[in-house]
Structure formats: C-alpha cells, structure tokens
Tab-separated table of C-alpha atoms in Angstrom:
chain	number	residue	atom	x	y	z
G	204	MET	CA	151.233	-37.745	42.586
G	205	LYS	CA	149.525	-37.534	45.830
G	206	ASN	CA	153.255	-38.078	47.410
G	207	ASN	CA	154.701	-34.839	45.520
G	208	SER	CA	152.171	-32.781	46.505
G	209	LYS	CA	152.464	-34.134	50.089
G	210	TRP	CA	156.317	-33.217	49.757
G	211	LEU	CA	155.556	-29.857	48.525
G	212	LEU	CA	153.161	-29.149	51.015
G	213	ASN	CA	155.846	-30.146	53.658
G	214	THR	CA	158.410	-28.009	51.894
G	215	PHE	CA	156.056	-24.726	52.366
G	216	LYS	CA	155.756	-25.789	55.995
G	217	VAL	CA	159.124	-26.103	56.336
G	218	ILE	CA	159.772	-23.043	54.562
G	219	LEU	CA	157.176	-20.896	56.510
G	220	SER	CA	158.418	-22.355	59.648
G	221	ILE	CA	161.916	-20.940	59.095
G	222	LEU	CA	160.397	-17.801	58.005
G	223	TRP	CA	158.596	-17.349	60.941
G	224	TYR	CA	161.004	-18.212	63.629
G	225	ALA	CA	163.813	-15.912	61.874
G	226	ASN	CA	161.825	-13.036	61.545
G	227	ILE	CA	161.172	-13.330	65.547
G	228	VAL	CA	164.823	-13.199	65.635
G	229	LEU	CA	165.277	-10.430	63.274
G	230	ILE	CA	162.379	-8.111	65.268
G	231	VAL	CA	164.004	-9.012	68.537
G	232	ILE	CA	168.187	-7.817	67.199
G	233	ALA	CA	166.126	-4.860	65.153
G	234	PHE	CA	164.387	-3.790	67.640
G	235	SER	CA	167.378	-4.123	70.300
G	236	MET	CA	169.421	-2.334	67.859
G	237	LEU	CA	166.985	0.312	67.482
G	238	THR	CA	166.855	1.183	71.123
G	239	TRP	CA	170.769	0.803	71.665
G	240	LYS	CA	171.347	3.396	68.809
G	241	PHE	CA	168.924	6.027	70.546
G	242	ILE	CA	169.834	5.749	74.138
G	243	THR	CA	173.664	5.731	72.811
G	244	SER	CA	173.943	8.112	70.202
G	245	ASN	CA	172.616	11.811	69.892
G	246	THR	CA	172.083	11.050	66.040
G	247	ILE	CA	170.436	8.982	63.487
G	248	ASP	CA	172.433	6.944	60.631
G	249	LEU	CA	169.740	7.361	57.291
G	250	SER	CA	170.614	5.554	54.207
G	251	ILE	CA	167.556	6.326	51.408
G	252	PRO	CA	167.328	5.443	48.412
G	253	VAL	CA	166.324	8.337	46.021
G	254	LYS	CA	165.874	9.239	42.055
G	255	TYR	CA	168.189	12.403	41.390
G	256	PRO	CA	167.535	14.265	37.877
G	257	LEU	CA	171.344	13.854	36.869
G	258	LYS	CA	172.248	14.953	33.052
G	259	ALA	CA	173.182	11.873	32.178
G	260	GLU	CA	170.004	10.072	33.267
G	261	ILE	CA	170.909	6.719	31.107
G	262	ILE	CA	174.869	5.690	30.891
G	263	LYS	CA	175.293	2.831	27.589
G	264	LEU	CA	177.777	0.237	28.670
G	265	ALA	CA	179.239	-1.986	26.199
G	266	PRO	CA	178.845	-5.952	25.922
G	267	VAL	CA	181.288	-8.330	25.935
G	268	ALA	CA	179.404	-10.466	23.757
G	269	PRO	CA	177.822	-9.885	20.469
G	270	ASN	CA	174.523	-11.528	21.312
G	271	ILE	CA	173.848	-9.863	24.202
G	272	GLY	CA	171.597	-6.971	24.422
G	273	PRO	CA	171.973	-2.827	25.360
G	274	ILE	CA	173.263	-2.582	29.244
G	275	THR	CA	172.477	0.553	30.874
G	276	PHE	CA	173.104	2.252	34.014
G	277	LYS	CA	170.477	4.721	35.477
G	278	SER	CA	172.922	7.383	37.592
G	279	ASP	CA	169.900	9.047	38.674
G	280	GLN	CA	169.126	5.970	41.533
G	281	GLY	CA	171.478	5.863	44.760
G	282	LEU	CA	171.799	5.843	48.429
G	283	LEU	CA	171.396	9.580	50.257
G	284	ASN	CA	173.369	8.951	53.548
G	285	MET	CA	173.416	11.947	55.953
G	286	LYS	CA	173.158	11.849	59.842
G	287	VAL	CA	169.989	13.785	61.759
G	288	LYS	CA	169.303	14.872	65.274
G	289	ASN	CA	168.139	12.628	67.286
G	290	THR	CA	164.435	13.646	68.851
G	291	VAL	CA	161.609	12.111	70.118
G	292	GLY	CA	159.526	12.282	66.531
G	293	GLN	CA	161.995	10.498	64.981
G	294	MET	CA	162.441	7.542	67.836
G	295	ALA	CA	158.573	7.135	67.897
G	296	MET	CA	158.334	7.507	63.519
G	297	ALA	CA	160.746	4.648	63.828
G	298	TYR	CA	159.167	2.240	66.217
G	299	PHE	CA	155.868	2.712	64.067
G	300	PHE	CA	156.830	2.005	61.357
G	301	LEU	CA	158.873	-1.001	62.945
G	302	ILE	CA	156.333	-2.396	64.971
G	303	SER	CA	153.501	-2.354	62.141
G	304	LEU	CA	155.945	-3.891	59.577
G	305	GLU	CA	156.378	-6.880	61.604
G	306	ILE	CA	153.085	-6.624	62.805
G	307	LEU	CA	152.087	-7.678	58.894
G	308	VAL	CA	154.553	-10.079	58.087
G	309	MET	CA	153.903	-11.995	61.509
G	310	THR	CA	150.354	-12.054	60.980
G	311	ILE	CA	150.927	-13.400	57.292
G	312	LEU	CA	153.403	-16.073	58.163
G	313	TYR	CA	150.798	-17.058	61.295
G	314	GLN	CA	147.745	-17.429	58.409
G	315	LEU	CA	149.542	-19.039	56.028
G	316	ARG	CA	151.045	-21.758	58.129
G	317	LYS	CA	147.566	-22.504	59.883
G	318	LEU	CA	146.185	-22.591	56.025
G	319	LEU	CA	148.839	-25.057	55.062
G	320	GLU	CA	148.595	-27.315	58.324
G	321	SER	CA	144.259	-27.540	56.941
G	322	ILE	CA	145.152	-28.355	53.756
G	323	LYS	CA	147.826	-31.214	54.843
G	324	GLN	CA	144.687	-32.536	56.875
G	325	ASN	CA	143.074	-32.330	53.507
G	326	LEU	CA	140.235	-29.822	55.283
G	327	PRO	CA	141.132	-27.441	52.557
G	328	PHE	CA	137.533	-26.130	52.062
G	329	LYS	CA	136.361	-24.834	55.064
G	330	TYR	CA	135.297	-21.010	56.517
G	331	ASP	CA	138.421	-20.778	58.641
G	332	ASN	CA	140.466	-20.680	55.617
G	333	VAL	CA	138.284	-18.442	53.913
G	334	ARG	CA	139.076	-16.026	56.997
G	335	ARG	CA	142.614	-16.760	56.618
G	336	LEU	CA	143.065	-15.821	53.352
G	337	ARG	CA	140.894	-12.538	53.705
G	338	ILE	CA	143.086	-11.512	56.292
G	339	THR	CA	146.688	-12.680	54.561
G	340	ALA	CA	145.044	-10.362	51.789
G	341	LEU	CA	144.249	-7.395	54.048
G	342	CYS	CA	148.005	-7.722	55.436
G	343	PHE	CA	149.043	-7.544	51.800
G	344	ALA	CA	147.233	-4.520	51.102
G	345	SER	CA	148.055	-3.278	53.856
G	346	LEU	CA	151.953	-3.437	53.082
G	347	THR	CA	151.493	-0.779	49.914
G	348	PRO	CA	149.885	2.266	52.360
G	349	LEU	CA	152.115	1.672	54.616
G	350	ASN	CA	155.152	2.140	52.526
G	351	ILE	CA	153.307	5.397	50.929
G	352	LEU	CA	152.864	6.279	54.562
G	353	GLN	CA	156.843	6.035	55.046
G	354	GLY	CA	157.440	7.380	51.968
G	355	LEU	CA	155.787	10.892	52.711
G	356	SER	CA	157.201	10.564	56.591
G	357	THR	CA	160.754	10.348	54.451
G	358	SER	CA	159.510	13.036	52.095
G	359	MET	CA	158.905	15.482	54.787
G	360	LEU	CA	162.366	14.245	56.627
G	361	LEU	CA	164.210	15.337	53.264
G	362	ARG	CA	162.867	18.712	53.193
G	363	ALA	CA	163.497	19.819	56.534
G	364	TYR	CA	167.187	18.786	56.019
G	365	VAL	CA	168.005	18.598	52.697
G	366	LYS	CA	168.784	21.866	50.596
G	367	ASP	CA	167.792	20.814	47.223
G	368	TYR	CA	165.102	18.299	47.701
G	369	GLY	CA	162.609	19.667	45.567
G	370	GLN	CA	164.226	17.783	42.708
G	371	MET	CA	164.135	14.554	44.042
G	372	VAL	CA	161.769	12.107	43.679
G	373	TRP	CA	160.456	8.554	45.686
G	374	SER	CA	158.719	6.074	44.040
G	375	GLU	CA	156.097	3.349	45.507
G	376	SER	CA	155.456	-0.081	44.694
G	377	PHE	CA	151.892	-1.545	44.395
G	378	ILE	CA	152.809	-5.463	44.266
G	379	GLY	CA	151.299	-5.431	48.205
G	380	LEU	CA	148.012	-4.304	47.062
G	381	ILE	CA	148.194	-6.447	43.660
G	382	LEU	CA	148.936	-9.502	45.773
G	383	GLY	CA	146.002	-8.749	48.268
G	384	ILE	CA	143.737	-8.429	45.634
G	385	VAL	CA	144.874	-11.421	43.966
G	386	ILE	CA	145.011	-13.447	47.563
G	387	TYR	CA	141.584	-11.908	48.150
G	388	ILE	CA	140.208	-13.709	44.779
G	389	MET	CA	141.621	-17.069	46.060
G	390	ALA	CA	139.647	-16.314	49.620
G	391	ASP	CA	136.287	-16.139	47.201
G	392	ILE	CA	137.315	-19.494	45.658
G	393	PHE	CA	137.807	-21.480	48.878
G	394	LYS	CA	134.478	-19.845	49.999
G	395	TYR	CA	132.472	-21.321	46.879
G	396	GLY	CA	134.779	-24.586	47.708
G	397	PHE	CA	133.270	-24.607	51.013
G	398	GLU	CA	129.777	-23.770	50.670
G	399	LEU	CA	129.798	-26.530	47.824
G	400	GLN	CA	131.054	-29.158	49.924
G	401	LYS	CA	128.522	-27.996	52.392
G	402	GLU	CA	125.931	-28.671	49.661
G	403	ASN	CA	126.952	-31.818	49.047
G	404	GLY	CA	127.769	-33.155	52.506
G	405	GLU	CA	123.351	-31.593	52.945
G	406	PHE	CA	122.478	-33.707	49.658
G	407	VAL	CA	124.030	-36.676	50.767
C-alpha cells in the first residue's frame, strides 16, 4: 500500500513538473506571438465563443443504434470570427489577461509542486502546507472574476463592433470558484492536522 502511495505521488509530481515546464514554453510562445502580431499588423484576428438565439435552437439527430438516447445539436453556439483595428487599448487588454492568467496558473503549479514534495517527505501536516493550500485556493477562486472581467471586456468590444450584439449572450463558469472553496476547506483540514500533531508532540 505504501509503495502504491509513493508511486502515485511520484506520478503526480512528474505530471506537475511537465505542466510547469510546458507552461513556461507556452508563455514564451504566446507572449512572442502576441508581440509579433501587434508589431507587424494593423489588425487583430478575434475568435470569440458566443451564443446567438436562433429559431431552430436545437437540432435533433437520429441515432444509429436503438439503445442510444436522443442526440441533439445546439445551433445557437459557435465562434464569432472578426478582424478589429490594432490599438493601444487592445494591446493593453491582451497583455493584461495573458499575464494575469499565467501568474495564477504558475502560482498554482508552484504551490502544488511544493505541497507534493512535502507530502513525499512524510511532512504533510505543517503550517507551510496550510499556507500553500490557501494560496492555491485563492488563485483558483481568482480565475472566476478574471474570466468574468474578460467576458465584460469582450462584451464591450462586441457592442462597439457588432451591430446586432444585443441579441448575443456569453456565459460564465464558476468551476474555479468552486475548486477554490474545496481547496480552502482542505487547507482547514491540514491546519487541524497540524495543530493536532503539535498538541501530540507537546503531550509526549
């Protein structure tokens, strides 16, 4: 059982390390491509997922096998592609969201890597891990307001460039906020374990 736990921890550690270095590469590529685009072009290509109310909102498709349930295709969801003028405001907004997102992602990966390293050393219940979990929870929770802010900025952009934008809507996911709450509860559990371990040590 102990060997299985050790193997699982090593697997998670390898996965987080791969994500850490892969994300660094992606940051460099995204930042370089964004900068190159702003320098060399007067326009920006935007591809925005939107919902648009159509008369036939759901198209039913026939299944091949009789034991397959109803198959539906929502025709009101798709990508809106357009070119907009390259401005300082567009540049600032793009850099802001890219940098903000990457700071949150890199912080989450860093804290999780440190947490796994501590658990691997058989030191799960320590105050540093409580702090790491709380930072991770805050970063996950911050993804939701960041996405909402990005949605609002996209909404303002669409209002400025699309004539019938009033009929379009965008939706927001609260998965980041939910994960943040769950991880914060885990931090309280680690805090309780840390205090219990400390009391036992003082008792002995």
